[in-house]
Amino acid sequence: MLLPSFYDFCCRVKTISGHKALEAIPGLLAGMNARRPLIVTDKGVAAVGLIGIVKKALGSKLKIGAIYDNVPVDSDYKVVDDAAKVYKKKGCDSIISIGGGSVIDTAKGINIVASLGSDTLLDYQGFGAVNRKLNPHVVIPTTAGTGSEMTLVAVIADPDRKIKMLFVSYFILPDIAVLDPRMTKTLPGFLTAATAMDAMTHACEAYFCLEKNPMSDGHAYRAIKLISDNLLKVVKNPGDMKGRLALANASALAGVAFSNSMVGVVHNLGHTIGALCHVPHGNAMSILLPYGMEYNLHKSGDIIGEILLPLGGAEIYASTPKKKRAEKVVELIRKMNQDLHDATGGRHPRFLKEITDRNGKQIVPHSMLPTIADCMMLDGARMSNPEEVLPADAILILEHAWEGTPLNRKKINKGGKKVKY
Amino acid sequence: MREVIGSNNRILEIDLSTKKFTVSEINKKDRNMYLGGKGMGLKLLYDRMEPGVDPLGEDNMIAFTMGVFMGSGAPCSGRFEAVTKSPLTGIMTCSSCGGPFGMALKTTGWDAMIIRGKASAPVYLAIDSKGVQFKPAKGIWGKDMNQAEAALLKEGAGALVIGQAGENLVRIANIRSGHRFVGRGGMGAVLGSKNVKGIVAKGGEIKIVPAKKEKFKKIVRRFNKYINNNPVTSGTYRSFGTNSATIACNTTGTIPVRNFTGGSHGEVHKISGETMAERFKTKWDTCKPCTIMCGHKGTIAGEERHIPEYETVHLLGSNLEIFDPVAVSDFNELCSKYGMDTISLGGILGWAMEATEKGLIKTSLKFGSTEGVADMIRDIALCRGIGKDLAQGSRLAAKKYGGEDFAMHVKGLELPGYEPRGAVGHGLGYATANRGGCHLSSYVISIEILFNMANPFTPKWKHYMVKFMENLFAAINSLHICQFTAYAVMFEPFLVKVSPFPLLKVLMGNMAPLAMNLMDVSLFPETWHAILGKHYIPYLGMLKFIKAGERVHVLERYMNTREGISKKDDTLPLRLLTEGRKCDAKEHTVPLEKMLKKYYKSRGYDENGIPKKRLLRRLGIKIQ
Amino acid sequence: MNINKYPEIVPGRKFLKEFYVGIMLWVVGRALQVAAKVDKEVKAELAKLPNNFTLRMMVAPEKAFPLFFYAKLLPSFVTDIGLLPYGIQMFLHKDKEGNIKYIGADPKGKKADLSVIFTSIEAAWLVLSFQESTATAYMHGRFVVEGDLPHSLTFVRALDIVEVFLLPKIISGLAVKRYPKWSEMSLMRKFWKRIVIYIRAFTIG
Amino acid sequence: MHIPDHYEFLNHSKIISGKCALETIPAELGGYDAQKPLVIALKSVVERGLKKKFIKTFSNSMVVLGGIYDEVREYAGISLAQDAAILFKARGCDSIIALGCGPAVDLAKAVNVLVSEKIDNLSAHYEGAAIKGPLKPLIVVTAGRSNGREAANALVVDNRELVSDFLCPDVFIIDPRMTPGSCGESVAESGATAMAQAFAVLTDRGINPMTAAVAHPAMSYLAEYLAKGVKRPKNRQASVALANASVMASAAYSNSRPGMANLLAGELAEATGISAGRFERIILPSVIAAMLKKKAWIEDDLYLAAAGIDGYAATPAGERTQRGLEVSLNIVGGLKKVLPVSLSEMKVQKHFLEKAAKAAAAKSGKRFTEAECASVLAQAWDAAGKVK
């Protein structure tokens, strides 16, 4: 296994996984001297009745201080401050956040304000402002994809200044992540597909991007394997709890992998498209993943080729010649997208042009591509891509991804040395 | 009464499991190579016992061996040796005892006795010249040593008994004969594990006659003269017992204080031999026969008791910061009632006090306080409460509760009452002593402190002194004669006597090999020769005598290395190697590593402390 | 226990590396200032930064390089290298007109909008002696960014181009991910700019 | 891939490994708002001259070392911890750095408990009191021989174990300047310990993807670098890889159940006072041989990790379990020349074996029977499980 000349790896979150994982929460909170949690969630989660499941599982051992379910899709610091007030008023001593990335980030923010004592999150901007242990924070992810439960970053918007504030500290990390398949049981097939492919992208990119390290590889490998084994099954049979648990695990594993190994061009473009055109994150990821791999093929083909083993299985890996493996990986990802497309009745898009909103309108018009390519330069993920990405390169990728044709690799701008990890 | 010239040479081998016994003979070659006593005991077990047996299991054997001197009338010869695999250390242990049992067994017609197996129910063994009777010990099992011994002595001239501690397999249990003990290494537990409460020998069936009566008489006269002239053997030891060393050791910082954290204490005079002699009006109470007369009894707390020996006084006294001689005597009496080694017990109690102080265990023990000590001694003997764990010895207790860094033992055997940071050569002796933390293996402190012949703080030549003394004492313990006679024999001959003391000191400090080899110890082999006679075995010269000692020592070492002993075990408790003491002006520790390397080299061990094949071949030890 | 046996240890300094890094920061600052004037690509790249923008490059921690009382006595050339008195740092300022200017090393009165902070002197040494490329160094956490991440990306991109201008291929090849082909940057342009930037950086700025 | 119905996993420690890793300490401490660490160092490490190098890495930082307490030898006892705690308080330190593995880490954890909970000794915790709050930041700089407990959520001081999630060190620094070993033997012992731990994790029936993901690189590094590292203990790359393997294996192991080799070696080590690594090296081959004979089911992870991706894929699915065990056997076999291969060679007293088997079986939670343990030990007695 590759030994990087330097790497760091950190994943402080205690993971509880299982069909009855939720029931373990009261004991774990008690172990951290917490008795009265605030539940943070959004309306969507509350609407499908997940709060009820959690409440039932928590039972009578734990007294819930309050439930705050006003977290919007794009959370900002005002929501955080508001929730922190509730936290203090109700005398809570810990947080349970239930939901996707936005809820979890908001909860992290709430924890900062509630634990450190100020009234507003704005007081804690900047390096080193969060400098002591926060109150216990339990995360129950409901989407199986973001991996936000495993990261030490919280992104919270400031609508007044129109910026996204970044809070980075070890202390922001949640204490416990609870992976329970009951929480994703109600997720419809196409969303399952999108979130799982999001996790797949995390794992794949973590595997071949610059900051890859042995630990992230171990996690990424297992995430890829679990997703490729289980995703189609779960999409076809939504009641498959074992499969759901596997996907929840895969998502957490991928979260660990990518938060330590960073991601590359796929996320780079995906983030930009998401920001400019409001494309669901998972969809953008699943479409761009094969292109991102193709783009980096000449630099890290060997590494990408290794993904074939968890993705396709040992037989395919062994029967494919070494040079062809990376291409086979790309092919398999495309096939997977196709299969998901079929299994969800076309609700899982394969190309950018296929993404539509509720009214059937194209979300990413072709004319947007140059703008996306320009804005791409401002996303941090481009740093860790093995190959340099400049606007011209981005256009190349986007054009193909829009049309749905394989990337013309002859056109890729090559140069420089082989990647040294 | 039958007369036997020289030596009887009969071995009684008893198997408790089958309740049978066999008789065999010590052959001449072994007699010549291993002499008797300790050497013979080791050799007998070496031939009979596999390595790796459980010390408290059926396969372990215990041997009681008499020397050639026993019964001949040689001075200070009333001693016998017990050899077995110790439950405390897991390796061979040899213990010398001056009780009446030795003479009884020898005059019953046995030179050695080996016990193996395990009796199905408690028994005691009654031995006469024909063999052994296995008698049920119903009446005496569970009784203390005083009662048990009194009961057994009805059937013979000398007896060995174990107390409740031995019955309860306390790993520091000892065996008693008269007022003397087979003390160290937990021999009592070995007998206890074999369900033997006691052994009684009829005695008086044979009489030993020296082969060369006239020469023997002359030698004995010379021997007695040496002993009576030597200031230690005839002066301090005779007047105040072993405890006479207290004041000298206190001024040089070599007594253990507060579990070996200090080397001297202002109140020590309260428990010195001189104070006790005056306060308790002591009289002699010794092994038989004896010329030195170091054992004493006196009136303590209204009853006649044996005066505690030096080690007892310091391990149960100064080491616990208890300076009340009556209290020490009380503890001593408890030990001789239940049958426990006072040295090991003191070490364990010292550890327990420090462990309590550090919060590792919960007891009522406290340094400087007698409160709870007597109760704890009872608890240990009867294996009650935490006493059950303490009864396993300080090594195992520290393994369970922690505090291995201040468990003062070497190879599992608790350290005796000399603080090696004040006498580094003695420290090396502790580390290399075969049975573990033992002062009698080399006793270099006698040169360093008692006779003040070498600088106690320098490692210079200490390896040689240790080696020489180990060889000498191993040989002496194989004869078998009291170790204290060595002072008289070493320092009284003409050459040493006339040399000015400063010259001797310079010689000892700078040319120890020369100085030590100049010491004429030929009196020992001459006595041996006079008893056995030339017709029996070839003449035993002084060099051969020392070589026999070396053989015995190396054989024991070799047996121990088969049990897993190597350099890693030849060490001292961490405290002695790393911590300086407050009582020293300049803090110093025992520079063990340096001395050990030289010691191994001069011994002929490899760098891991294992005897080289060449050495074994030279000494004629058969490699198994 | 005698605690004096275990004395408190105040670590020393690495003067040579301080010196080298100080010089390099000065060179980088001046070169960026010049390159923004003479090269279109760099100019375009830096144009993405907002106006009235201050960028700071420094080696953490700032306090480890105390302000010496005699700092004021030294000629401004020495203090501007950023060597001893103000910590090892440099400031670039983009004014209202969009001109980039190196404004020395004195942090007094300057508020940085974006700080690129090398985590230690050793990290700065690794990066500025080209043992690790900018991207690798970022991956390895050799420097952290305080302020808006997008701006720092712009800055790093500009830095990459300047490095290609200034350094021979054998060295800058180590520092950038993809060395530009001739089609992207002609030899003529590269060598001409290299000369111009060097001369101007050390002279008129 | 197997996912158990319920599992919990925690790998608290951050790992920073590689070039200039030591220089990140001031920044890491800064993240915890600390700048005056007390260094608790292994005597052997200091004697090897690494102290100077270590201090030098703090140049040009605001960090002041509150003192380097270098009295730690083989044994971690409360007296040392108390002394270090006094030093910690006297100097007003706010964090702890353990320089060296094994006892230094155990002791640093103990000191951390003493100073964070403001207590004099650990007796209350031995009696079951839980460690309450988060402790001071603890950074471990790996060097010297590992005892496999560094990354675990436990400390062993005075042979008594305390378990609490708070005890996990916060950061591991693996720097090529510190990791090179002093001799092949100590490298081999750490390697054997890591190997036994990784093997136990990867062959445990309750394996979960998280522990597998951590144990996987550990096993891979051992497979690749152990033989090399033992042969050339000063080799930087190998030593860094092995240090990584040690940390990862101990992190994974603390989330898993002990294997037979670990239990037996632990018992024997306690009985004889010899380090467990040596026993693990001897017992592991016998355990593997017994598993081969039994044809026990094992997750593919073992073979994947030990043989690498290509080797794994080239082997038919049915043979992977067996091949995985064989490869593991070979890895252990790489230690043949430096460590003894049989219990008889170690001169273990035979009567210990029976007790060890009994105790190990009792501790295994009915996973192994006493007879199984005894037969493994019997095999290990005379160099059984000879490496092919």
Coordinates of N, CA, C and O in Angstrom, one line a residue, chain D residues 269-352:
Chain D
A269 N 2.7 -13.3 29.2 CA 3.5 -12.1 29.5 C 3.3 -11.8 31.0 O 4.3 -11.4 31.6
E270 N 2.1 -11.9 31.4 CA 1.9 -11.5 32.8 C 2.6 -12.5 33.7 O 3.2 -12.2 34.8
A271 N 2.5 -13.8 33.3 CA 3.1 -14.8 34.2 C 4.6 -14.7 34.2 O 5.3 -15.0 35.3
T272 N 5.2 -14.4 33.1 CA 6.7 -14.5 33.0 C 7.4 -13.1 33.1 O 8.6 -13.1 33.3
G273 N 6.6 -12.1 32.9 CA 7.2 -10.8 32.9 C 8.0 -10.4 31.6 O 8.7 -9.5 31.6
I274 N 7.8 -11.2 30.6 CA 8.5 -11.0 29.3 C 7.4 -10.2 28.4 O 6.2 -10.5 28.6
S275 N 7.9 -9.4 27.5 CA 6.9 -8.5 26.8 C 6.1 -9.4 25.9 O 6.5 -10.4 25.4
A276 N 4.8 -9.0 25.7 CA 3.8 -9.8 25.0 C 4.2 -10.0 23.6 O 3.8 -11.0 23.0
G277 N 4.9 -9.0 23.0 CA 5.2 -9.1 21.6 C 6.0 -10.4 21.2 O 5.7 -11.0 20.2
R278 N 6.9 -10.8 22.1 CA 7.6 -12.0 21.8 C 6.7 -13.2 21.8 O 6.8 -14.1 21.0
F279 N 5.7 -13.2 22.8 CA 4.8 -14.4 22.8 C 3.9 -14.3 21.6 O 3.5 -15.4 21.1
E280 N 3.5 -13.1 21.2 CA 2.6 -13.1 20.1 C 3.3 -13.6 18.8 O 2.7 -14.3 18.0
R281 N 4.5 -13.3 18.7 CA 5.3 -13.8 17.5 C 5.3 -15.4 17.6 O 5.2 -16.0 16.5
I282 N 5.4 -15.9 18.7 CA 5.4 -17.4 18.8 C 4.0 -18.0 18.7 O 3.9 -19.1 18.0
I283 N 3.0 -17.4 19.3 CA 1.7 -18.1 19.3 C 1.0 -17.9 18.0 O 0.2 -18.7 17.6
L284 N 1.2 -16.7 17.4 CA 0.4 -16.4 16.2 C 0.5 -17.5 15.1 O -0.6 -17.9 14.6
P285 N 1.7 -18.0 14.8 CA 1.7 -19.1 13.8 C 0.9 -20.3 14.2 O 0.2 -20.9 13.4
S286 N 0.9 -20.6 15.5 CA 0.1 -21.8 15.9 C -1.4 -21.5 15.8 O -2.1 -22.4 15.4
V287 N -1.7 -20.3 16.1 CA -3.2 -19.9 16.0 C -3.6 -20.0 14.5 O -4.6 -20.6 14.2
I288 N -2.7 -19.5 13.7 CA -3.0 -19.6 12.2 C -3.1 -21.0 11.8 O -4.0 -21.4 11.0
A289 N -2.1 -21.8 12.2 CA -2.1 -23.2 11.8 C -3.4 -23.9 12.3 O -4.0 -24.6 11.5
A290 N -3.9 -23.6 13.5 CA -5.1 -24.2 14.0 C -6.3 -23.7 13.1 O -7.2 -24.5 12.8
M291 N -6.3 -22.4 12.7 CA -7.4 -21.9 11.9 C -7.4 -22.6 10.5 O -8.4 -22.9 9.9
L292 N -6.2 -22.8 10.0 CA -6.0 -23.4 8.7 C -6.6 -24.8 8.8 O -7.3 -25.3 7.9
K293 N -6.3 -25.5 9.9 CA -6.8 -26.9 10.0 C -8.3 -26.9 10.2 O -9.0 -27.8 9.7
K294 N -8.8 -25.9 10.9 CA -10.2 -25.9 11.2 C -11.0 -25.4 10.0 O -12.2 -25.5 9.9
K295 N -10.3 -24.8 9.0 CA -11.0 -24.2 7.9 C -12.0 -23.2 8.3 O -13.2 -23.2 7.9
A296 N -11.6 -22.3 9.2 CA -12.6 -21.3 9.8 C -12.9 -20.3 8.7 O -12.1 -20.0 7.8
W297 N -14.1 -19.7 8.8 CA -14.5 -18.7 7.9 C -13.9 -17.4 8.3 O -13.9 -17.0 9.5
I298 N -13.4 -16.7 7.4 CA -12.8 -15.4 7.6 C -13.2 -14.4 6.5 O -13.3 -14.8 5.4
E299 N -13.4 -13.2 6.9 CA -13.7 -12.2 5.9 C -12.6 -12.0 4.9 O -11.4 -12.2 5.3
D300 N -12.9 -11.6 3.7 CA -11.9 -11.5 2.7 C -10.9 -10.4 3.0 O -9.8 -10.3 2.5
D301 N -11.3 -9.5 3.9 CA -10.4 -8.4 4.3 C -9.0 -8.8 4.6 O -8.0 -8.1 4.2
L302 N -8.8 -9.9 5.3 CA -7.5 -10.3 5.7 C -6.6 -10.5 4.5 O -5.5 -9.9 4.4
Y303 N -7.1 -11.3 3.5 CA -6.3 -11.6 2.4 C -6.0 -10.3 1.5 O -5.0 -10.0 1.1
L304 N -7.1 -9.5 1.4 CA -7.0 -8.3 0.6 C -5.9 -7.4 1.2 O -5.0 -6.9 0.5
A305 N -5.9 -7.3 2.5 CA -4.9 -6.4 3.2 C -3.5 -6.9 3.1 O -2.6 -6.2 2.8
A306 N -3.4 -8.2 3.3 CA -2.1 -8.8 3.4 C -1.5 -9.0 2.0 O -0.3 -8.9 1.8
A307 N -2.3 -9.3 1.0 CA -1.7 -9.7 -0.3 C -1.8 -8.5 -1.3 O -1.2 -8.5 -2.3
G308 N -2.5 -7.5 -0.9 CA -2.7 -6.3 -1.9 C -3.7 -6.6 -2.9 O -4.2 -7.8 -3.0
I309 N -4.1 -5.6 -3.6 CA -5.2 -5.7 -4.5 C -5.0 -6.7 -5.6 O -5.9 -7.6 -5.9
D310 N -3.8 -6.7 -6.2 CA -3.6 -7.6 -7.4 C -3.6 -9.1 -6.9 O -4.2 -9.9 -7.6
G311 N -2.9 -9.3 -5.9 CA -2.8 -10.7 -5.4 C -4.2 -11.2 -5.0 O -4.6 -12.4 -5.3
Y312 N -5.0 -10.3 -4.4 CA -6.3 -10.7 -4.0 C -7.2 -11.1 -5.1 O -7.8 -12.1 -5.2
A313 N -7.2 -10.2 -6.2 CA -8.1 -10.4 -7.3 C -7.7 -11.7 -8.1 O -8.5 -12.3 -8.7
A314 N -6.4 -12.0 -8.1 CA -5.9 -13.1 -8.9 C -6.3 -14.5 -8.2 O -6.1 -15.5 -8.8
T315 N -6.8 -14.4 -7.0 CA -7.1 -15.7 -6.3 C -8.6 -16.0 -6.4 O -9.4 -15.1 -6.1
P316 N -8.9 -17.2 -6.7 CA -10.3 -17.6 -6.7 C -11.0 -17.4 -5.3 O -10.3 -17.5 -4.3
A317 N -12.2 -17.1 -5.3 CA -12.9 -16.7 -4.1 C -12.8 -17.8 -3.0 O -12.6 -17.4 -1.8
G318 N -12.9 -19.0 -3.4 CA -12.8 -20.1 -2.4 C -11.5 -20.2 -1.7 O -11.5 -20.8 -0.6
E319 N -10.5 -19.8 -2.3 CA -9.1 -20.0 -1.7 C -8.7 -18.8 -0.8 O -7.6 -18.9 -0.2
R320 N -9.5 -17.7 -0.8 CA -8.9 -16.5 -0.2 C -8.7 -16.7 1.3 O -7.7 -16.2 1.8
T321 N -9.6 -17.3 2.0 CA -9.5 -17.5 3.4 C -8.1 -18.2 3.7 O -7.3 -17.7 4.5
Q322 N -7.9 -19.3 3.0 CA -6.7 -20.1 3.3 C -5.5 -19.3 2.9 O -4.5 -19.2 3.7
R323 N -5.5 -18.7 1.8 CA -4.3 -17.9 1.3 C -4.1 -16.8 2.3 O -2.9 -16.5 2.5
G324 N -5.1 -16.2 2.7 CA -4.9 -15.0 3.7 C -4.2 -15.5 4.9 O -3.3 -14.8 5.4
L325 N -4.6 -16.7 5.4 CA -3.9 -17.2 6.6 C -2.4 -17.5 6.3 O -1.5 -17.3 7.1
E326 N -2.2 -18.1 5.1 CA -0.9 -18.4 4.7 C 0.0 -17.2 4.6 O 1.2 -17.2 5.1
V327 N -0.5 -16.2 4.0 CA 0.3 -15.0 3.9 C 0.6 -14.4 5.2 O 1.7 -14.0 5.5
S328 N -0.4 -14.4 6.1 CA -0.2 -13.9 7.5 C 1.0 -14.7 8.1 O 1.8 -14.1 8.8
L329 N 0.9 -16.0 7.9 CA 2.0 -16.8 8.5 C 3.3 -16.4 8.0 O 4.3 -16.4 8.7
N330 N 3.4 -16.1 6.7 CA 4.7 -15.6 6.1 C 5.1 -14.3 6.7 O 6.3 -14.1 6.9
I331 N 4.2 -13.4 7.0 CA 4.6 -12.1 7.5 C 5.2 -12.4 8.9 O 6.3 -11.8 9.2
V332 N 4.6 -13.2 9.7 CA 5.1 -13.5 11.0 C 6.5 -14.2 10.9 O 7.4 -13.9 11.6
G333 N 6.5 -15.0 9.8 CA 7.8 -15.8 9.6 C 9.0 -14.8 9.3 O 10.1 -15.2 9.6
G334 N 8.7 -13.6 8.9 CA 9.7 -12.7 8.6 C 10.5 -12.3 9.9 O 11.6 -11.7 9.8
L335 N 10.0 -12.6 11.0 CA 10.6 -12.3 12.3 C 11.5 -13.4 12.8 O 12.0 -13.3 13.9
K336 N 11.6 -14.4 12.0 CA 12.2 -15.7 12.5 C 13.6 -15.4 13.1 O 14.0 -16.0 14.2
K337 N 14.4 -14.6 12.4 CA 15.8 -14.5 12.8 C 16.0 -13.7 14.1 O 17.1 -13.8 14.7
V338 N 15.1 -12.8 14.4 CA 15.3 -11.9 15.5 C 14.6 -12.3 16.8 O 15.1 -12.0 17.9
L339 N 13.5 -13.0 16.7 CA 12.8 -13.4 17.9 C 12.7 -14.9 18.0 O 12.7 -15.6 17.0
P340 N 12.7 -15.4 19.2 CA 12.6 -16.9 19.3 C 11.3 -17.4 18.7 O 10.3 -16.6 18.6
V341 N 11.3 -18.6 18.3 CA 10.1 -19.1 17.5 C 9.3 -20.1 18.4 O 8.3 -20.6 17.9
S342 N 9.8 -20.5 19.5 CA 9.0 -21.5 20.3 C 9.1 -21.1 21.7 O 10.0 -20.5 22.2
L343 N 8.0 -21.6 22.4 CA 8.0 -21.3 23.9 C 9.1 -22.1 24.6 O 9.6 -21.6 25.6
S344 N 9.5 -23.2 24.1 CA 10.6 -23.9 24.8 C 11.9 -23.2 24.6 O 12.7 -23.2 25.5
E345 N 12.0 -22.5 23.5 CA 13.3 -21.8 23.3 C 13.3 -20.6 24.2 O 14.3 -20.1 24.7
M346 N 12.1 -20.0 24.5 CA 12.0 -18.9 25.5 C 12.1 -19.4 26.9 O 12.2 -18.6 27.8
K347 N 12.1 -20.7 27.1 CA 12.2 -21.3 28.4 C 11.1 -20.9 29.3 O 11.3 -20.5 30.5
V348 N 9.9 -20.9 28.7 CA 8.7 -20.7 29.6 C 8.5 -21.9 30.4 O 8.6 -23.0 29.9
Q349 N 8.2 -21.7 31.7 CA 7.9 -22.9 32.5 C 6.6 -23.5 32.1 O 5.6 -22.8 32.0
K350 N 6.7 -24.8 31.9 CA 5.6 -25.5 31.3 C 4.3 -25.4 32.1 O 3.2 -25.4 31.5
H351 N 4.4 -25.2 33.4 CA 3.2 -25.2 34.2 C 2.4 -23.9 34.0 O 1.2 -23.9 34.3
F352 N 3.0 -22.9 33.4 CA 2.3 -21.7 33.1 C 1.2 -21.9 32.0 O 0.2 -21.2 31.9

